[in-house]
PDB file of C-alpha atoms in Angstrom:
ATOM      1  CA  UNK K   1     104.638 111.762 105.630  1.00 55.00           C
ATOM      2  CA  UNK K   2     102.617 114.718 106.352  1.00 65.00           C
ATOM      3  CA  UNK K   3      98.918 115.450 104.815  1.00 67.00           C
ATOM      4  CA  UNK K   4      98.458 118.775 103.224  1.00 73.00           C
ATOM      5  CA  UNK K   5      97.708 120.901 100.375  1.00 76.00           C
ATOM      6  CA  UNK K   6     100.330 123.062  99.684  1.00 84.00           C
ATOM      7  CA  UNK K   7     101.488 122.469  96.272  1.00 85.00           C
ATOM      8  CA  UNK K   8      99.145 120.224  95.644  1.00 79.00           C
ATOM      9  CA  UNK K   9      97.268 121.576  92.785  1.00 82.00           C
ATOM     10  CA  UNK K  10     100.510 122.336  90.617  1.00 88.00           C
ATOM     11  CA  UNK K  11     101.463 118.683  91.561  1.00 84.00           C
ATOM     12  CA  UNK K  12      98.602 116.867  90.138  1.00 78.00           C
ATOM     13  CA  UNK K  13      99.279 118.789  87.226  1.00 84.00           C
ATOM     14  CA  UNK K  14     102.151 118.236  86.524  1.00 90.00           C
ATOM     15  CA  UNK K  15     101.362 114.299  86.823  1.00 86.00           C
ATOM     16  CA  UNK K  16      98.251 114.753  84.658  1.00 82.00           C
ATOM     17  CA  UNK K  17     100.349 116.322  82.191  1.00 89.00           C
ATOM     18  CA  UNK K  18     102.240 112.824  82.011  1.00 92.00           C
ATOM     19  CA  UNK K  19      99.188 110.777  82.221  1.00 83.00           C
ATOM     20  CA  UNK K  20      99.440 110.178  85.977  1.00 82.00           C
ATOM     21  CA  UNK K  21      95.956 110.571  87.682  1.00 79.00           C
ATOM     22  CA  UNK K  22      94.560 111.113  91.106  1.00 81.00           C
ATOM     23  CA  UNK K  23      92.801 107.684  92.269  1.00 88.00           C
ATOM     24  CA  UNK K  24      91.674 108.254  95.886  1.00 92.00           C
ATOM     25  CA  UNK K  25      92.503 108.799  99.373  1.00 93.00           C
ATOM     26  CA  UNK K  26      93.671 106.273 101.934  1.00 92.00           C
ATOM     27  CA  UNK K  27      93.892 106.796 105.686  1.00 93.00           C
ATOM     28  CA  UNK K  28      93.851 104.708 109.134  1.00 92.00           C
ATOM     29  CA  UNK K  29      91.045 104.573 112.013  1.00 93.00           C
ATOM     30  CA  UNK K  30      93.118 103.557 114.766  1.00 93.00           C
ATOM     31  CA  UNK K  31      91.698 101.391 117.210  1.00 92.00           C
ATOM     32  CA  UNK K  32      88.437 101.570 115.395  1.00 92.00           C
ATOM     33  CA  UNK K  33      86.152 100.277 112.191  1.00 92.00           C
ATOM     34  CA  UNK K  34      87.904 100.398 108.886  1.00 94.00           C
ATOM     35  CA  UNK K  35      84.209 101.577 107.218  1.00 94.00           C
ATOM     36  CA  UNK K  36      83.966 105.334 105.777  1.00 95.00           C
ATOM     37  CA  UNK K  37      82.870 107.493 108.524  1.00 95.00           C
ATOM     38  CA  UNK K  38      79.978 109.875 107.577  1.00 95.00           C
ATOM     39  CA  UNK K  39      82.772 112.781 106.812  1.00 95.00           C
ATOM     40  CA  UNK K  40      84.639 110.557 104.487  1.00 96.00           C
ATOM     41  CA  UNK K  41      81.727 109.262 102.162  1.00 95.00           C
ATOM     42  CA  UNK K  42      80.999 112.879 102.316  1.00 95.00           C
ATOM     43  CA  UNK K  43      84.431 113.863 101.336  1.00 94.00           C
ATOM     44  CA  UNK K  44      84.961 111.299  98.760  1.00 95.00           C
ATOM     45  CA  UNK K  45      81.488 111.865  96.851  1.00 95.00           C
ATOM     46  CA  UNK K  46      82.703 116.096  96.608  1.00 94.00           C
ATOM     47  CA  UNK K  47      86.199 114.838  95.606  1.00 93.00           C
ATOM     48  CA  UNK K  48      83.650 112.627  92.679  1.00 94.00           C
ATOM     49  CA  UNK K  49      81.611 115.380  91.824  1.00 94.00           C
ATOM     50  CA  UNK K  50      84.654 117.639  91.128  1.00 91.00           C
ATOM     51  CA  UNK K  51      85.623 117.559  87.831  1.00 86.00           C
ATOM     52  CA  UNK K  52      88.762 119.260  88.491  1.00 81.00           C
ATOM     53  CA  UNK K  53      90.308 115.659  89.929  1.00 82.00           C
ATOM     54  CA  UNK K  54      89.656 114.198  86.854  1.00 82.00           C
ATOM     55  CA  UNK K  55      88.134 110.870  89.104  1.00 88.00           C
ATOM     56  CA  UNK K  56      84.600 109.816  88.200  1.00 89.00           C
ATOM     57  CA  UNK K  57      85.146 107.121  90.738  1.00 94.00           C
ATOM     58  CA  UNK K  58      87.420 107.718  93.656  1.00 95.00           C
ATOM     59  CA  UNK K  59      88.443 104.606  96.234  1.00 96.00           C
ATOM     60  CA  UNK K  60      89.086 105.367  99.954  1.00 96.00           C
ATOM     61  CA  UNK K  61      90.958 102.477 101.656  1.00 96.00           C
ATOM     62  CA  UNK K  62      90.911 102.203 105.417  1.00 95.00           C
ATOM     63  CA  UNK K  63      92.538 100.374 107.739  1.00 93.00           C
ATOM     64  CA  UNK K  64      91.306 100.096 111.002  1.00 94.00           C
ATOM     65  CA  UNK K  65      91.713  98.301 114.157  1.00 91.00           C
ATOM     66  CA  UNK K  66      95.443  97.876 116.172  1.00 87.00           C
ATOM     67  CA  UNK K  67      97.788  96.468 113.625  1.00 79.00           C
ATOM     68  CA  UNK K  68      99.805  94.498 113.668  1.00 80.00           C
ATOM     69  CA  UNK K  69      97.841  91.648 116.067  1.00 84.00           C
ATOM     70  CA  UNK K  70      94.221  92.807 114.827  1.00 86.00           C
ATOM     71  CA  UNK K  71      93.514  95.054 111.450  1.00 88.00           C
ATOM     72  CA  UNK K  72      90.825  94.798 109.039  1.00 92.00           C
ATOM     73  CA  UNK K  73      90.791  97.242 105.857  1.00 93.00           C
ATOM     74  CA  UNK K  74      87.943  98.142 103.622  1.00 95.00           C
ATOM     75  CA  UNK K  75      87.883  99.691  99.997  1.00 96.00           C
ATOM     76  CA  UNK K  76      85.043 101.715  98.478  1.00 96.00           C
ATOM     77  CA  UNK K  77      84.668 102.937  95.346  1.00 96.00           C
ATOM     78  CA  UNK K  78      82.306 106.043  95.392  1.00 96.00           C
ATOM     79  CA  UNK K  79      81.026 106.762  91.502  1.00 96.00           C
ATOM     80  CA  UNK K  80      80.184 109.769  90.700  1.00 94.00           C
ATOM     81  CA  UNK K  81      76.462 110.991  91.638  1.00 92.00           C
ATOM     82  CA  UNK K  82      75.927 107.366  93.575  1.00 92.00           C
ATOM     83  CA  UNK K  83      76.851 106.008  97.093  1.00 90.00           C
ATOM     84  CA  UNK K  84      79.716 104.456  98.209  1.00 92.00           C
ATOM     85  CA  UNK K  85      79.921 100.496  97.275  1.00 93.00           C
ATOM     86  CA  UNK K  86      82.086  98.603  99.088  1.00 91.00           C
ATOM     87  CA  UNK K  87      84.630  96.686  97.490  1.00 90.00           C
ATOM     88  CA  UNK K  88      86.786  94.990 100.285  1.00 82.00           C
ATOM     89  CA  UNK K  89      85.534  94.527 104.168  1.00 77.00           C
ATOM     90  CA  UNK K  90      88.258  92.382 105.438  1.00 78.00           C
ATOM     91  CA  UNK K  91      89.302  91.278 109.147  1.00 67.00           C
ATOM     92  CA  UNK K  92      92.768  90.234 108.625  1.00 56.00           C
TER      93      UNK K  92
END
């Protein structure tokens, strides 16, 4: 898997076009806390705000820690125009 945004744009759509739509980002903190850094509530309330993604509420799931012997994983939902509310803050 590789992270990028070439051909992005005529990908989503494409799936739009078939009622498939954008729902969020994921992404791991290795070795560290599984809550949005200041960069991804950031990133996650411009990715709200844009109307272009079609997402009035994004999630971001993270999972953090060393997996497999110690993980935890949060999910936030960040509506559009509001802060980020956590949904999940789980050690696992």
């Amino acid at each position: 898997f590789r992270r990028g945004a070439q051909g992005l744009r005529e990908l989503l759509i494409q799936r739009w076009s078939v009622g498939q739509h954008y729902l969020g980002e994921w992404h791991y903190h290795p070795g560290g806390s599984c809550m949005p850094s200041g960069p991804d509530q950031a990133s996650m309330r411009e990715i709200a705000a844009n109307r272009r993604y079609e997402c009035r509420e994004p999630l971001l799931i993270i999972l953090g820690g060393d997996p497999p012997t110690a993980y935890d994983i949060s999910i936030t939902v960040f509506p559009r125009g509001e802060s980020g509310v956590t949904l999940v803050d789980s050690k696992c």
